[in-house]
Coordinates of C-alpha atoms in Angstrom, one line a residue:
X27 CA -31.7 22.2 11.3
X28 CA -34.8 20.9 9.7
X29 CA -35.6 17.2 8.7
X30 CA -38.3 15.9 6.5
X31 CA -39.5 14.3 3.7
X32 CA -40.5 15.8 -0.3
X33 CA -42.9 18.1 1.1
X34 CA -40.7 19.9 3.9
X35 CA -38.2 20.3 1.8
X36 CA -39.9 21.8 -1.6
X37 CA -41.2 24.6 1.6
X38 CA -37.5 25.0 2.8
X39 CA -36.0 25.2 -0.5
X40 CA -38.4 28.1 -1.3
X41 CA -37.3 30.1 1.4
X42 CA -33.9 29.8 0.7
X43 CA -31.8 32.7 -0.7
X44 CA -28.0 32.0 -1.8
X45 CA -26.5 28.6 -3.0
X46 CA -27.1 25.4 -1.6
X47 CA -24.5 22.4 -1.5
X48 CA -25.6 19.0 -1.5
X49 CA -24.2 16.0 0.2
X50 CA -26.0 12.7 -1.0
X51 CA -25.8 9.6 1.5
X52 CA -27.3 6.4 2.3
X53 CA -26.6 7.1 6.0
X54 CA -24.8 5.1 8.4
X55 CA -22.0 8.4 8.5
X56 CA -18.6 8.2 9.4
X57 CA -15.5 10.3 9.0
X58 CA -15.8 10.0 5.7
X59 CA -18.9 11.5 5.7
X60 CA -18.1 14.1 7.8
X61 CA -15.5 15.4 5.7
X62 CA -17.7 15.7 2.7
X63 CA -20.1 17.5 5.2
X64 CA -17.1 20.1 6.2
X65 CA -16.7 20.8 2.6
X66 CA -19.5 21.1 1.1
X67 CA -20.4 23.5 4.3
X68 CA -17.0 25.7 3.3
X69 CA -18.8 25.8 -0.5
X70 CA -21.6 27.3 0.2
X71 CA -24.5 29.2 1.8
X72 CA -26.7 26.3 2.8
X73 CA -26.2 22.2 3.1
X74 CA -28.7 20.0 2.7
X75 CA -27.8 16.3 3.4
X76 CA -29.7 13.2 2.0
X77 CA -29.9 10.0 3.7
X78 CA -31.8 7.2 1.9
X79 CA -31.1 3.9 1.5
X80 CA -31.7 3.5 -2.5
X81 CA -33.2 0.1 -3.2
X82 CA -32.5 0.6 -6.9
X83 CA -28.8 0.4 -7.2
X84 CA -29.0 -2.9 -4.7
X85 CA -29.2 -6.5 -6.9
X86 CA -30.3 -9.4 -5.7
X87 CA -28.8 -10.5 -2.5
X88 CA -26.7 -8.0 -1.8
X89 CA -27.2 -6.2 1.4
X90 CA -30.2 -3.7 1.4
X91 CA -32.1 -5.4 4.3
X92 CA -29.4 -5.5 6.6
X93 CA -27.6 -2.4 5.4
X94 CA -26.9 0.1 8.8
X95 CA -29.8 2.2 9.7
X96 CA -28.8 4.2 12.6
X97 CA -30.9 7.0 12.0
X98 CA -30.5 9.1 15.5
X99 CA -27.1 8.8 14.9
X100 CA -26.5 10.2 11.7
X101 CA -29.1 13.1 12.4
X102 CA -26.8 14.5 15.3
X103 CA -23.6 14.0 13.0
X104 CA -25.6 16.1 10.3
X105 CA -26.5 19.0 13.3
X106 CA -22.7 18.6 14.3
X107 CA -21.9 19.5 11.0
X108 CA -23.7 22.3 10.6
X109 CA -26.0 21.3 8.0
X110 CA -29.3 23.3 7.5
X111 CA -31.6 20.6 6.5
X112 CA -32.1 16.6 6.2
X113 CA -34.1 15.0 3.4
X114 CA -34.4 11.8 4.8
X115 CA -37.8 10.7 2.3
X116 CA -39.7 7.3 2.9
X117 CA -39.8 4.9 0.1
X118 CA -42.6 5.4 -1.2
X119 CA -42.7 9.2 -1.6
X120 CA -39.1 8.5 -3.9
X121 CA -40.6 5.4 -5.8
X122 CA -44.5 5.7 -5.2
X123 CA -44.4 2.8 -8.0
X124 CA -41.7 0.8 -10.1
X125 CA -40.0 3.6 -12.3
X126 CA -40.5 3.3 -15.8
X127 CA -37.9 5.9 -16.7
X128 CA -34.8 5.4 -15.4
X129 CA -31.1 7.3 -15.9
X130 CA -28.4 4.4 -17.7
X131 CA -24.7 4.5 -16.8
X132 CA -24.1 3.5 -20.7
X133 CA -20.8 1.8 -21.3
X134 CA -18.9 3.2 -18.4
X135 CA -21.2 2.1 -16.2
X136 CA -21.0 -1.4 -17.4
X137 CA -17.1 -1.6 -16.3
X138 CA -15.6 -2.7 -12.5
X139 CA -18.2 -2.0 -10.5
X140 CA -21.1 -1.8 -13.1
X141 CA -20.3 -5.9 -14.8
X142 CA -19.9 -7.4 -11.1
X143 CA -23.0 -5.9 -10.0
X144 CA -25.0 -5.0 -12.8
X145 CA -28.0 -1.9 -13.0
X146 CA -26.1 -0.8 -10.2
X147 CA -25.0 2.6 -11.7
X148 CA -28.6 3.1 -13.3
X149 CA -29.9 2.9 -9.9
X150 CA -27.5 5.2 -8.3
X151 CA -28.0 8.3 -11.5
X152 CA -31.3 7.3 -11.2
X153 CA -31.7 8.7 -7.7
X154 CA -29.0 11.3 -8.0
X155 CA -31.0 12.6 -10.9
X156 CA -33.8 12.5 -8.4
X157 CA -31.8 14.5 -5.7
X158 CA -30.6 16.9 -8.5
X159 CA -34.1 17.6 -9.5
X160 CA -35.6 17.9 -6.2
X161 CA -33.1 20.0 -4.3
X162 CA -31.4 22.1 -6.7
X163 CA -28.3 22.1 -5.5
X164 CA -25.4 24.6 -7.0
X165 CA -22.7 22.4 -5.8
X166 CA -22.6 18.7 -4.4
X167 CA -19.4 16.8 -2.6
X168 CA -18.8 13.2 -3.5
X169 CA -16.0 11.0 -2.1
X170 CA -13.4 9.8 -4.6
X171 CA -13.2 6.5 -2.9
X172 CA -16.5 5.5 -5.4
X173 CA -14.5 6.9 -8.1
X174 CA -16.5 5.3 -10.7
X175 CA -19.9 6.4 -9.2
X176 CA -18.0 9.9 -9.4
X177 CA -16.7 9.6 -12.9
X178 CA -20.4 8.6 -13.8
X179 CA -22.3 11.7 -12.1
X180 CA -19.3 14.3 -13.9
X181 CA -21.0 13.0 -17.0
X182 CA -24.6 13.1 -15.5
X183 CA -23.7 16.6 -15.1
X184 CA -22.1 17.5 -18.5
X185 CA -24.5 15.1 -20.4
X186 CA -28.2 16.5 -18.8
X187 CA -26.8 20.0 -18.4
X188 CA -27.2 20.2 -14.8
X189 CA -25.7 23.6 -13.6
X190 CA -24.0 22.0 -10.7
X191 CA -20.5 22.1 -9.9
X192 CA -19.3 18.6 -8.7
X193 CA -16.4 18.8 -6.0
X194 CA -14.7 15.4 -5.3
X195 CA -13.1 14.5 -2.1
X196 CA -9.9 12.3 -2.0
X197 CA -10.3 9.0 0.4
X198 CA -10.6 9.0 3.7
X199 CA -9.2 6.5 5.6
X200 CA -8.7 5.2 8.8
X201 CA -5.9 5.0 11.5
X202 CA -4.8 1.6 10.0
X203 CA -5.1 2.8 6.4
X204 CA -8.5 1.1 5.5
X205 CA -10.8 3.0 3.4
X206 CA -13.5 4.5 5.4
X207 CA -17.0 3.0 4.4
X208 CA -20.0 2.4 6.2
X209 CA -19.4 -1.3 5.1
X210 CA -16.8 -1.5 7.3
X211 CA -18.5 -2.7 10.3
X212 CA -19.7 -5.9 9.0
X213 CA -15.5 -7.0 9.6
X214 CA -14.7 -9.2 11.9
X215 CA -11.0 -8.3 13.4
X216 CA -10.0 -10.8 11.2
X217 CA -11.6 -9.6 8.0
X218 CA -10.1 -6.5 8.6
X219 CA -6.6 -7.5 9.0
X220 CA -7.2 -9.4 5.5
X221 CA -8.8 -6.3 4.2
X222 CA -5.2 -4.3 4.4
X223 CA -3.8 -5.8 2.3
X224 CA -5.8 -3.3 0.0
X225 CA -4.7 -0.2 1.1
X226 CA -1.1 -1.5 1.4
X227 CA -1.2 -3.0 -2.5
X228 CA -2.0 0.3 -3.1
X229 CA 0.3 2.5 -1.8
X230 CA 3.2 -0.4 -2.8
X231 CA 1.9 0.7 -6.8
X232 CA 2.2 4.9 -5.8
X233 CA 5.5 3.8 -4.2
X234 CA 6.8 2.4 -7.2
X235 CA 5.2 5.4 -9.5
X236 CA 6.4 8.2 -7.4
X237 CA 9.8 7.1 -6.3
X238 CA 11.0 4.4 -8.7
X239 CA 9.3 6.1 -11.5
X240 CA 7.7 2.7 -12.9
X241 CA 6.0 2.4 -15.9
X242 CA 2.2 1.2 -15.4
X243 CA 3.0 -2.5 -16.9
X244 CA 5.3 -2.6 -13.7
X245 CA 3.3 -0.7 -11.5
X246 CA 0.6 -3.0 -12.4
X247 CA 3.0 -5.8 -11.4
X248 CA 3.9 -4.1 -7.9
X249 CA 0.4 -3.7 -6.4
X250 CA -0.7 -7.3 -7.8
X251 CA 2.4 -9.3 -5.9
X252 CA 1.7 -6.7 -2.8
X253 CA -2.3 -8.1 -3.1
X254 CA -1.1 -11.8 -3.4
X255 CA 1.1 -11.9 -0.5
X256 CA -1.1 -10.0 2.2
X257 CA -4.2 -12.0 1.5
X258 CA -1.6 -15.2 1.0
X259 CA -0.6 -14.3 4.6
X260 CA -4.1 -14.2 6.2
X261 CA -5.4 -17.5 4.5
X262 CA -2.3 -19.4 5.8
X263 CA -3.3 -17.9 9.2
X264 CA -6.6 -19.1 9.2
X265 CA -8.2 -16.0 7.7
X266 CA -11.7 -15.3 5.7
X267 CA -12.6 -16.2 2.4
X268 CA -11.4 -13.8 0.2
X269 CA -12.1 -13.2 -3.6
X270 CA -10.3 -10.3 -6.3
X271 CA -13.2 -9.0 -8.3
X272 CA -10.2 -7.1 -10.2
X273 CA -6.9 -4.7 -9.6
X274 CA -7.1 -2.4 -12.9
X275 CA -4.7 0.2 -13.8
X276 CA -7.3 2.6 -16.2
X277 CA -6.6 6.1 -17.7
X278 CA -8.2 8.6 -15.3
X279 CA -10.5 10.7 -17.5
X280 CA -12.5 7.7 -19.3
X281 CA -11.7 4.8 -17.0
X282 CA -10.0 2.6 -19.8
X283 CA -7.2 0.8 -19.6
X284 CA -4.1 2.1 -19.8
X285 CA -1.2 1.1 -22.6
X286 CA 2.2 -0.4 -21.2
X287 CA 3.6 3.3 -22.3
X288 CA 1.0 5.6 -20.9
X289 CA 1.6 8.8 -19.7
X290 CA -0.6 11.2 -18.2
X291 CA -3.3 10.7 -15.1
X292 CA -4.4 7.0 -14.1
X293 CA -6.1 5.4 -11.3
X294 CA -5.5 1.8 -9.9
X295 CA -8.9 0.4 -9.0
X296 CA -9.3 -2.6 -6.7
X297 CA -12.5 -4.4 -5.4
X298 CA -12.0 -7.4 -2.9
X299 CA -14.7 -9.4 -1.2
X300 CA -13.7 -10.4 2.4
X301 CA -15.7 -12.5 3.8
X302 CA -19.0 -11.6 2.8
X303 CA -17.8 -7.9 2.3
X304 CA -17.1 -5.9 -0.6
X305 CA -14.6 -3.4 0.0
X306 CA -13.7 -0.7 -3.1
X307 CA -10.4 1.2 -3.3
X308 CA -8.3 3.1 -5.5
X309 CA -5.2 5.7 -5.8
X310 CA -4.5 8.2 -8.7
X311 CA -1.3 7.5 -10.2
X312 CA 0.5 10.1 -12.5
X313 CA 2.6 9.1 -14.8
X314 CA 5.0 11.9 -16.3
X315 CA 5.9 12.2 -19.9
X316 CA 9.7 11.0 -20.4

């Protein structure tokens, strides 16, 4: 396995003969990781993993300064996984000044994620661009728990023509349901017991879909009372601060939301600050045609 910076890896890419998958990654790995890792290494001849800490898509005071580093550490997950090559760049050979020219989310950027925290997006297509460009991958694995960063790099794809076939990987989560994320380690014990209420909002909404056959106004409904009640339960026990950033039920393929009689594929979105963490989550929901 080889690690380096721009240089090093324009010289391995040279050398390379058949396809090369890409897994992009701010580092600080976890399971999550790892499984984009095992299948983007089933995809493909060679897998290059990125880990840099992008300082565009950070606003001001959010976490970039104290965001996990643990460099040794993700380097033997990337050799455990079996991947052939680490671009792990310094700042200033990605951004050697401010960038003029920059890649814009658009309007679907500017939703969920992109109006709580906005240039977000424009930083993160800004450096996948970046990635794209400089590695050349023929496929790339993202994790469908940043379903909106994945909805926005499908069009990045389709809308700059890069021949690159975007795999997405369904969420990961831990033993006790959590969405895996490298942000998890900021929880306290008792963050994270407020923080399932999430996961369990979630699969109360699916629940209702799958079994009971709800309609999204209901569905909607379901996973909003599920939300209320945990987080209720861990403020009456003395439990963090918490704050809903928003619980949307949006139609899958352009992340709008849904009417009261939609049928077809949807996604329940939910972002929640505990504490002074944001946590993301989501789970597709299909509803079928009557």
């Amino acid at each position: 396995m080889e690690i380096g910076g721009i240089p090093a890896l324009r010289a391995w890419r040279k050398r390379q003969t058949g396809t090369v998958a890409l897994v992009p990654t701010m580092g600080a790995l976890h399971s999550g990781h790892r499984a984009l890792m095992e299948r983007a290494r089933q995809t493909a001849d060679h897998l290059v993993v990125s880990i840099f800490v992008n300082p565009l898509q950070f606003g001001p005071g959010e976490d970039f300064t104290r965001y996990p580093r643990p460099f040794d550490e993700d380097i033997a997950a990337c050799e455990e996984a079996g991947a052939d090559f680490v671009f792990a760049p310094a700042f200033i050979e990605m951004y050697p000044s401010a960038p003029e020219v920059t890649v814009t989310g658009g309007r679907m950027g500017a939703v969920f994620e992109g109006a709580d925290r906005p240039g977000h997006f424009d930083g993160v297509l800004t450096v996948v661009t970046k990635l794209f460009t400089l590695i050349e991958p023929d496929v790339t694995v993202f994790g469908l728990k940043d379903i909106q960063q994945f909805s926005l790099v499908r069009r990045l794809i389709a809308d700059l023509d890069f021949d690159i076939e975007l795999i997405g990987l369904p969420v990961v989560r831990d033993r006790d349901g959590l969405a895996t994320s490298s942000r998890n380690e900021y929880l306290s014990p008792g963050e994270r017991a407020a923080a399932l209420a999430i996961p369990r909002a979630l699969a109360a909404a699916e629940k209702a879909v799958r079994i009971d056959r709800a309609l999204p106004p209901d569905t909607l409904d379901v996973a909003r009372r599920m939300l209320d009640i945990g987080l209720e339960t861990a403020r009456a026990e003395g439990g963090p601060d918490v704050r809903v950033h928003y619980l949307s039920l949006v139609d899958a393929a352009t992340l709008q939301p849904v009417s009261d009689h939609f049928r077809g594929s949807a996604l329940l979105l939910a972002a929640v600050t505990v504490g002074t963490t944001r946590l993301i989550d989501n789970v597709p929901l299909e509803f079928a045609a009557e």
